[in-house]
Coordinates of C-alpha atoms and ligand atoms in Angstrom, one line a residue:
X1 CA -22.6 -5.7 -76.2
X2 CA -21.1 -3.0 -74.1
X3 CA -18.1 -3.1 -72.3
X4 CA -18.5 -4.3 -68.6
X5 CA -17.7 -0.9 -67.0
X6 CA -19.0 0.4 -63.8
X7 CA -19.3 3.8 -62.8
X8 CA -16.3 5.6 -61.9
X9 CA -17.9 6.7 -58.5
X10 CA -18.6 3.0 -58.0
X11 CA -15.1 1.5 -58.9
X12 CA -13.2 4.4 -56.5
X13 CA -14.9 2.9 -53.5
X14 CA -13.8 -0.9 -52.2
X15 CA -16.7 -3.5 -50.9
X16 CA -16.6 -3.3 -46.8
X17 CA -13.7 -4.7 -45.2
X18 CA -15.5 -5.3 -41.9
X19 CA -18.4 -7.2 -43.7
X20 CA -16.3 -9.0 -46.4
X21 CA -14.0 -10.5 -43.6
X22 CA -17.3 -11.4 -41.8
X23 CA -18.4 -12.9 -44.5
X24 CA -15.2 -14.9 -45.1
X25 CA -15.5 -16.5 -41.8
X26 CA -18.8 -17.2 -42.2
X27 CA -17.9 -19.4 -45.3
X28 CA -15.0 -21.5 -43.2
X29 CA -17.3 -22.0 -40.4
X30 CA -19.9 -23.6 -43.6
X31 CA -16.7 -25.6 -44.1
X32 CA -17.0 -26.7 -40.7
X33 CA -14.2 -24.9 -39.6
X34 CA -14.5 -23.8 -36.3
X35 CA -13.8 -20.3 -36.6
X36 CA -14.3 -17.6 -33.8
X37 CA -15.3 -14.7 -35.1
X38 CA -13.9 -11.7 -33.7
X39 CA -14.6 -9.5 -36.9
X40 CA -18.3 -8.5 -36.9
X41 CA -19.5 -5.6 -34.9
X42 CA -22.5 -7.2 -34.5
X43 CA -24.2 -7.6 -30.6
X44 CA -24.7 -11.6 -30.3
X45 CA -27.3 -11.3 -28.3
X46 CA -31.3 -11.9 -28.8
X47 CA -33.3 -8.7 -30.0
X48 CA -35.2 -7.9 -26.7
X49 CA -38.6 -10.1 -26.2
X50 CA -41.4 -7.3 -26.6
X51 CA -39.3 -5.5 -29.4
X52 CA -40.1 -8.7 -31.5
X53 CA -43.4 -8.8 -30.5
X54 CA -44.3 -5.5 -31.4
X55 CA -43.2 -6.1 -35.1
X56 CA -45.2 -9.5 -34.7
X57 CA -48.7 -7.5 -33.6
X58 CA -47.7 -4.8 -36.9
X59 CA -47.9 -7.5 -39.2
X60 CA -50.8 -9.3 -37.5
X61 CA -53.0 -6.0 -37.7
X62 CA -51.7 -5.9 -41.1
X63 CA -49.3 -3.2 -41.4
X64 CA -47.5 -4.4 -44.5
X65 CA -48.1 -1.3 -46.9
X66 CA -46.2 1.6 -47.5
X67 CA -45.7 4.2 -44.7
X68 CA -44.4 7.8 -45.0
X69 CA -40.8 8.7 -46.4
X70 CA -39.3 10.0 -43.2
X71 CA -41.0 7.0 -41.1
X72 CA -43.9 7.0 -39.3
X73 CA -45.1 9.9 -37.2
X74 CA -45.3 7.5 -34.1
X75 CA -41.3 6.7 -34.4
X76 CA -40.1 10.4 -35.6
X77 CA -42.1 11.4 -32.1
X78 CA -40.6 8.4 -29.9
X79 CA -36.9 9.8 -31.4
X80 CA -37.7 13.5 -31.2
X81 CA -38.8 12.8 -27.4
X82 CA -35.5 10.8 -26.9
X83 CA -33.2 12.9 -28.3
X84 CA -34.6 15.9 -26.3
X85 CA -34.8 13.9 -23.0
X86 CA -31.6 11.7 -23.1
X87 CA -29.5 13.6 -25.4
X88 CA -30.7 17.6 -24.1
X89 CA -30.8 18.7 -28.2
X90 CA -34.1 20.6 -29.3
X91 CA -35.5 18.4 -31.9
X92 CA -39.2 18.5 -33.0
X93 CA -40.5 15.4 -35.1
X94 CA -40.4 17.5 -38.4
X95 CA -36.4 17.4 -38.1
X96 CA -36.2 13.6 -37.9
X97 CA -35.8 11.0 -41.0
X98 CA -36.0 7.2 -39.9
X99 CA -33.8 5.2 -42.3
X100 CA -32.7 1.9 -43.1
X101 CA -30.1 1.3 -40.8
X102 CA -28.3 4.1 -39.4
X103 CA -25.5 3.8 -42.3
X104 CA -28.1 4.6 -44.7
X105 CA -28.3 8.0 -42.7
X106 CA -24.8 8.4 -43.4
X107 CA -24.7 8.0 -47.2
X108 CA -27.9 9.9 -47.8
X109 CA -26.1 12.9 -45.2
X110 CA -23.2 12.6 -47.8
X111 CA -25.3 13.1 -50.8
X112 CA -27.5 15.3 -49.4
X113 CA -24.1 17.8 -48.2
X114 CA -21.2 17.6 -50.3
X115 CA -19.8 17.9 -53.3
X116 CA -16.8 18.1 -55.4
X117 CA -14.5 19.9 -53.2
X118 CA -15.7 19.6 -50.6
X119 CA -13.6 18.6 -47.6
X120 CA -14.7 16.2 -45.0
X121 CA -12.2 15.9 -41.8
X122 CA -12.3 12.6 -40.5
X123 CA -10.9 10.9 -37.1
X124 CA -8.4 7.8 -37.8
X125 CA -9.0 5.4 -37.1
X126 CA -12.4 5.4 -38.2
X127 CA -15.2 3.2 -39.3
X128 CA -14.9 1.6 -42.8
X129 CA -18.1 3.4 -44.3
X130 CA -17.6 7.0 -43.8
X131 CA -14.6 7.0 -46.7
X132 CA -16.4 5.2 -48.8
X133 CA -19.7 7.8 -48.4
X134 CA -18.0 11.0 -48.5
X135 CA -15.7 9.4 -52.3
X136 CA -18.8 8.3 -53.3
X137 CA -20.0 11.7 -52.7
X138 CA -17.3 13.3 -54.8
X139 CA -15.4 15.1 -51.7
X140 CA -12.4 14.7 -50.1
X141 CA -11.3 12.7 -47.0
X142 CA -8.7 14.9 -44.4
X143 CA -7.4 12.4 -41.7
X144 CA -7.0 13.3 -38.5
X145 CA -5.0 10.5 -36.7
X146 CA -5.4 9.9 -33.1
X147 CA -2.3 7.5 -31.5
X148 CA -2.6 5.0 -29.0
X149 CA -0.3 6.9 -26.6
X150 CA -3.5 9.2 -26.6
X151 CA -6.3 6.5 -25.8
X152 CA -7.0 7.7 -30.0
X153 CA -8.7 10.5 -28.4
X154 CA -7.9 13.3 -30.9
X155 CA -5.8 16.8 -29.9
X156 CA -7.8 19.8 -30.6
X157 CA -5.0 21.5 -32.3
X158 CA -4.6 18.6 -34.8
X159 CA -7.8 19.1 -35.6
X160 CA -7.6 23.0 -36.4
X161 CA -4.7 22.1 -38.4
X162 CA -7.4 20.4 -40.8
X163 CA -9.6 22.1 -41.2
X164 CA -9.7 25.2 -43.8
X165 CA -11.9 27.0 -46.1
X166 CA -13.0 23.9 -47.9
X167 CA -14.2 22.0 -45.0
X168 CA -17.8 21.0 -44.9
X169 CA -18.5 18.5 -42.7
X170 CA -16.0 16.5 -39.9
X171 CA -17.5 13.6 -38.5
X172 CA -18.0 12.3 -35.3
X173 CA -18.5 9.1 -34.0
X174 CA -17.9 8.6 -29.7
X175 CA -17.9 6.1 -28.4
X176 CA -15.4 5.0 -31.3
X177 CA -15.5 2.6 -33.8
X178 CA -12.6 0.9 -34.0
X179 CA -11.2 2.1 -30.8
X180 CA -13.4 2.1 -27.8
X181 CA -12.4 5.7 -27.1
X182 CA -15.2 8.2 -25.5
X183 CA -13.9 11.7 -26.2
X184 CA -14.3 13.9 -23.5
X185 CA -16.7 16.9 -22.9
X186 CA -13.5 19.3 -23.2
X187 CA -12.7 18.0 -27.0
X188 CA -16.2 18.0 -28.0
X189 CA -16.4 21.9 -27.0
X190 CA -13.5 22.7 -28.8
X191 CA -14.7 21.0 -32.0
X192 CA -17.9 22.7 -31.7
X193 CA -15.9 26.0 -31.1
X194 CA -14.4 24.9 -34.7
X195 CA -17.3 24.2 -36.2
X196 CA -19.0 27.5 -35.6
X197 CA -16.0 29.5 -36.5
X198 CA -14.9 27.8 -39.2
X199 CA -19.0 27.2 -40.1
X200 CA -18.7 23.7 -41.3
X201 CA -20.8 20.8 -40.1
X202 CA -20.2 17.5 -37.8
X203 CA -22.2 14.5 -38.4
X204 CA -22.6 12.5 -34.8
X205 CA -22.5 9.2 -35.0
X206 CA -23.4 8.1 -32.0
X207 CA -24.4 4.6 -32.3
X208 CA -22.4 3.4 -29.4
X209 CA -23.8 5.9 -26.8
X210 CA -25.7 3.2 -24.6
X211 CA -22.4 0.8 -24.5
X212 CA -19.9 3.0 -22.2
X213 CA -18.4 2.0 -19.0
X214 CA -18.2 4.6 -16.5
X215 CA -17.8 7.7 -18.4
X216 CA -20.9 9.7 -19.6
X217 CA -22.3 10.2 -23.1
X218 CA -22.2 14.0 -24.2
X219 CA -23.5 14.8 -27.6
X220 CA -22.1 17.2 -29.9
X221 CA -25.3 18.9 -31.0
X222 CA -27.0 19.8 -27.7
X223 CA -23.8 22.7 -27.5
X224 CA -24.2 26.5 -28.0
X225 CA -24.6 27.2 -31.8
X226 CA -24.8 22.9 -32.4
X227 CA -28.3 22.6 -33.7
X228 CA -28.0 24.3 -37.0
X229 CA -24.8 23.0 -38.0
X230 CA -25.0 19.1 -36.2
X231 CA -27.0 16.2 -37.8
X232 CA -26.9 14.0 -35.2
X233 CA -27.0 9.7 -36.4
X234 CA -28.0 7.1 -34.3
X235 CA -29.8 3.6 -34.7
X236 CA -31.5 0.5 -32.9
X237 CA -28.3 -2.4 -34.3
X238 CA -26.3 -1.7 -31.0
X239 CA -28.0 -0.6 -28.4
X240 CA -31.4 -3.0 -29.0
X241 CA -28.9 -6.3 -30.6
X242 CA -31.0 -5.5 -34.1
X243 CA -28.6 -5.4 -36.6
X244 CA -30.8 -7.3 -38.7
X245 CA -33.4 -5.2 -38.4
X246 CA -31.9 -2.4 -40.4
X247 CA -33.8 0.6 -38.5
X248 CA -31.6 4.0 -38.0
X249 CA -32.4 7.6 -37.8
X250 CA -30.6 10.9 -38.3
X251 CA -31.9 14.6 -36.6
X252 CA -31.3 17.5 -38.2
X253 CA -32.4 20.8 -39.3
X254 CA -35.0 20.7 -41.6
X255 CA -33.7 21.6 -44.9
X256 CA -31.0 18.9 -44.5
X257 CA -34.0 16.4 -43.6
X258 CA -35.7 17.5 -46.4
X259 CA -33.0 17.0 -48.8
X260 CA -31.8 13.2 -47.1
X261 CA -35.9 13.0 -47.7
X262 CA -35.6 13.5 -51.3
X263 CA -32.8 10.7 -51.5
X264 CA -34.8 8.2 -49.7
X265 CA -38.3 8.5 -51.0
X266 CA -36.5 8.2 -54.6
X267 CA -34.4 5.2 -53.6
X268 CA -35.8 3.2 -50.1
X269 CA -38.9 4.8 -50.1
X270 CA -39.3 4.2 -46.4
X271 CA -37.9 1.7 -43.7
X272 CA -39.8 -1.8 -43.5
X273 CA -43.3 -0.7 -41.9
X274 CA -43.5 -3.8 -39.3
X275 CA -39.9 -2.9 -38.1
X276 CA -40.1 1.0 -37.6
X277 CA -43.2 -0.2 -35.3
X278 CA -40.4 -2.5 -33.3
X279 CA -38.4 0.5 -33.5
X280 CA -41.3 2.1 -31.4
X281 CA -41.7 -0.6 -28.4
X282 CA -37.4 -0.1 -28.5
X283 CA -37.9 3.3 -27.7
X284 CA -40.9 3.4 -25.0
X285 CA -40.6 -0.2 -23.5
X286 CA -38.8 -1.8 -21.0
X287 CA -34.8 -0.4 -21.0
X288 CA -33.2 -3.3 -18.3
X289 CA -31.9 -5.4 -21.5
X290 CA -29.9 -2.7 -22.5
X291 CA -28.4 -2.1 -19.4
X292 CA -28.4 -6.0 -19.2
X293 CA -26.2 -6.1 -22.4
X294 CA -24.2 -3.3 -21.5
X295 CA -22.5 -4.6 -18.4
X296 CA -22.1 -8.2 -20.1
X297 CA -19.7 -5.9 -22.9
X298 CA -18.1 -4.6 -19.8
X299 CA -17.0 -7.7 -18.5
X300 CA -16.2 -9.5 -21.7
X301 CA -13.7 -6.3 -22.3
X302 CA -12.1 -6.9 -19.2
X303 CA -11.4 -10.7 -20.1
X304 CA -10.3 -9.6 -23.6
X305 CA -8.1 -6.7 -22.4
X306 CA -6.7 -8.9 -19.4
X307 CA -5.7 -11.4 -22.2
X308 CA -4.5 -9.1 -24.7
X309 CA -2.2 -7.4 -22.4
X310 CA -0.7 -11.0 -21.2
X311 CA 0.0 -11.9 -25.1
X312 CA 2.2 -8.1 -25.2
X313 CA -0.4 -6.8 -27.4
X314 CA -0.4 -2.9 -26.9
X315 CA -4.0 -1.5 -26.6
X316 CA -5.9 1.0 -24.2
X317 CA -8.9 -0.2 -22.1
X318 CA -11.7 1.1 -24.2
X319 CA -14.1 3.2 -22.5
X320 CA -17.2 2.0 -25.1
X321 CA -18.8 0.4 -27.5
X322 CA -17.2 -3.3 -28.0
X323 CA -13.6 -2.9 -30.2
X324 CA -10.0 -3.1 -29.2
X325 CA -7.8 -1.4 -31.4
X326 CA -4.4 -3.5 -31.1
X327 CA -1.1 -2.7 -32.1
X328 CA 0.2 -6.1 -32.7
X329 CA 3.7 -4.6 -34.8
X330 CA 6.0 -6.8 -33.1
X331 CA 4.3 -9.9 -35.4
X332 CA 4.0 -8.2 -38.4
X333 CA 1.5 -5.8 -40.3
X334 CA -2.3 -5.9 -39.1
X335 CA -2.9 -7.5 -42.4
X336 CA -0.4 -10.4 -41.6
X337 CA -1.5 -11.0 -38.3
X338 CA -5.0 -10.7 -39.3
X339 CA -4.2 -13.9 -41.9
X340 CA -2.2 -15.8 -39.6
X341 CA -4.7 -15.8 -36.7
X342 CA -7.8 -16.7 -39.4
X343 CA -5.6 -19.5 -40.9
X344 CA -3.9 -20.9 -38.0
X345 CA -5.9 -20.1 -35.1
X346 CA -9.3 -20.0 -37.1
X347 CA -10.0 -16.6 -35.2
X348 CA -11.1 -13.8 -37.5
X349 CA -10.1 -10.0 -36.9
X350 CA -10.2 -7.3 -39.0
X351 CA -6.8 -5.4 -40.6
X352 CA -6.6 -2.0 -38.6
X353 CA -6.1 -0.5 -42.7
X354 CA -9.5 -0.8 -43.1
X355 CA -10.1 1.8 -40.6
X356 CA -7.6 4.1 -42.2
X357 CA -4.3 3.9 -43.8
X358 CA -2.0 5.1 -41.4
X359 CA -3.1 2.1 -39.1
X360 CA -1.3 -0.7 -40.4
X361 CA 0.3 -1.7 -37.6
X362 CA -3.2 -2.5 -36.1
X363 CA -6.1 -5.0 -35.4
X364 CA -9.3 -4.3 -34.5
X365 CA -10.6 -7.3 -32.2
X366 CA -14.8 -7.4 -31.7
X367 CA -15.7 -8.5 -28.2
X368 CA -19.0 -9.1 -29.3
X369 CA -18.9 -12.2 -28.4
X370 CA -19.1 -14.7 -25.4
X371 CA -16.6 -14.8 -22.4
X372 CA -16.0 -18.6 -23.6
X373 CA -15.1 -17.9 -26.9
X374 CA -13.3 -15.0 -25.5
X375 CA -11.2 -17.1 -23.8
X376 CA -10.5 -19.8 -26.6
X377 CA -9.6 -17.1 -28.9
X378 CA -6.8 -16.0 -26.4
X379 CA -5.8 -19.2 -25.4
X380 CA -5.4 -20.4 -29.6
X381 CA -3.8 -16.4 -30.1
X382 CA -1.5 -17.2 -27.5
X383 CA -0.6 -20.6 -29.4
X384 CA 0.3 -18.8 -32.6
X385 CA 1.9 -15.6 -32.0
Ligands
PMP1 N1 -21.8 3.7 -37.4 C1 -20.9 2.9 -36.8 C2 -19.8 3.6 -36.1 C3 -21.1 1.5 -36.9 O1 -20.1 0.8 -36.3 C4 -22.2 1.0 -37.5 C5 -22.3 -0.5 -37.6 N2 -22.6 -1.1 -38.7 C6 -23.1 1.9 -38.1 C7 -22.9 3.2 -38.0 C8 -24.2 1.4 -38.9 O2 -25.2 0.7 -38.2 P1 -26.5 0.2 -38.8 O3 -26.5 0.6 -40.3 O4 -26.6 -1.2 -38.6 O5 -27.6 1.0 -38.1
LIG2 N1 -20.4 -1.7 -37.8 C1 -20.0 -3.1 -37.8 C2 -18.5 -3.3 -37.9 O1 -17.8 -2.3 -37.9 C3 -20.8 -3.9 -38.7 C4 -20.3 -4.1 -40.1 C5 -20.4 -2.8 -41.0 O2 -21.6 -2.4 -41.1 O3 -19.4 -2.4 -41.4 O4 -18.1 -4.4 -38.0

């Protein structure tokens, strides 16, 4: 028999921190620990009514075959027609893939873009995926590292000091996962300026853009000289609570389509046919739950933040999606603190290393979760640290 030997591009990659941590808290609470989990970016709440019972009419009317690669032409219009409304970028449904999840968009944009040599500049901290797509891609990772002292909103000139003749692609992704920050209009223009003079590409992940308070969601591609250099990413987990859906999209020009098209038909073949049809009524129907969920984030982050603050942790109020990106040094390393809240306070966080290296000094704390276990996490935080 052969020797047990994976591939080399699988063994340079590690599992996901986020979702192994998840996972590991999942396994106390089947213990019957009572664990709080404060690792998962996952939205607790229900998937909207009408969303559910759109996929529940698919399957009644027998929509259980195969549909196209790219999704079906009723979705790639809903998206084209939102991203041209909501997000001002000139998309026609031709330049639209739906995928699996919107982290499927990402790895098949890896594949589909980059090689060996290849650079990729990313922001630190930044979500655990993107590393793992762009090595498993065969290019290399340039870290840009935002500090806390500037809300981790990166300087423009830290970027140019990336980025070179070997950049491909920088990515993205505002509101930020871990950090909450929503970069202004100002940084986004002068990474688009980069981008065009340089001629690389940015991938926009903008999965957080309906979960911002106050400030104003500006994408990247809808700038002078954007559309044939952005591919922007986006998906139904965050703003819809459908995690487990696993419905995403990505809009791009063509060619790039055609090639992330290649990758899909060949592996996925298509999203599941009842759920791109949910993905529809998301879309067109009724928007209040969003708006409902939205200001229920709002007011969980002010609890968490309020608490956080008391306890000495150092963190900025984030402006979006549902993270707080701690620095909790005066404990110990993220990784310690991490361990010594899941084992003695049975609240799970995830390591701020998994969102980059330089971070270790870091948690990232979920707040997708309810104001009462909010507070019982603070209060048992407070009892331990
Ligand atoms: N991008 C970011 C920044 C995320 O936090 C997530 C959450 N998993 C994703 C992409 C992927 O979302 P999904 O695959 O569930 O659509
Ligand atoms: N995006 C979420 C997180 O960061 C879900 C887990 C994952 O897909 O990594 O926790």
């Amino acid at each position: 028999m052969s020797a047990p030997r994976v591939s080399a591009r699988v063994s340079g990659i590690e599992e996901s921190a986020t979702i192994r941590i998840a996972n590991l808290a999942r396994k106390l609470r089947a213990e019957g620990k009572d664990v709080i989990s404060l690792s998962l970016g996952e939205p607790d709440f229900d998937t909207p009514a009408h969303i559910k019972r759109a996929a529940w009419e698919s399957l009644q009317q027998g929509e259980t075959h195969y549909t196209q690669s790219a999704g079906i032409p009723e979705l790639r219009n809903a998206i084209a027609k939102k991203l041209r409304e909501e997000n001002g970028l000139d998309v026609v449904p031709e330049q639209v893939i739906v995928t699996p999840g919107a982290k499927y968009a990402i790895f098949e944009v890896a594949c589909t873009l980059l090689e060996e040599g290849d650079e990729v500049v990313l922001i630190g901290p930044a979500w655990v995926s993107y590393e793992a797509c762009i090595r498993f891609s065969g290019a290399r990772t340039t870290w840009v590292n935002t500090s806390l002292e500037n809300g981790f909103v990166p300087e423009p000139e830290q970027i140019a000091e990336q980025v070179g003749s070997s950049t491909r692609l920088l990515i993205l992704n505002s509101p930020c996962n871990p950090t909450g920050a929503v970069y202004p209009k100002d940084v986004l223009r002068a990474v688009a300026d980069l981008a065009c003079d340089h001629d690389f590409f940015v991938l926009s992940d903008e999965i957080y853009e309906k979960i911002i308070y106050g400030g104003e969601h500006v994408s990247i591609g809808a700038f002078e000289g954007m559309q044939e250099r952005t591919i922007t990413v986006n998906g139904f987990s965050k703003a819809y609570a459908m995690t487990g859906w696993r419905l995403g999209y990505a809009a791009a020009p063509e060619w790039i389509i055609r090639g992330m098209l290649k990758i899909q038909s060949h592996s996925v073949s298509h999203p599941t046919s009842f759920v791109q049809r949910a993905g529809v009524a998301a879309l067109s129907g009724d928007q209040s739950e969003v708006e409902h969920m939205r200001a229920q984030f709002e007011r969980r982050r002010d609890v968490l933040i309020e608490g956080l603050w008391r306890l000495g942790m150092e963190c900025p109020k984030p402006e979006g999606a549902f993270y707080v990106f701690a620095h909790v040094g005066r404990w110990g390393t993220g990784d310690e603190v991490a361990e010594r809240l899941l084992n003695e306070a049975l609240v799970a966080l995830t390591p701020g290393t998994a969102f980059g290296s330089a971070y270790r000094d870091y948690v990232r704390i979920s707040y997708a979760a309810s104001i009462e276990q909010l507070q019982e996490a603070l209060k048992r935080m407070e009892a331990v640290l």
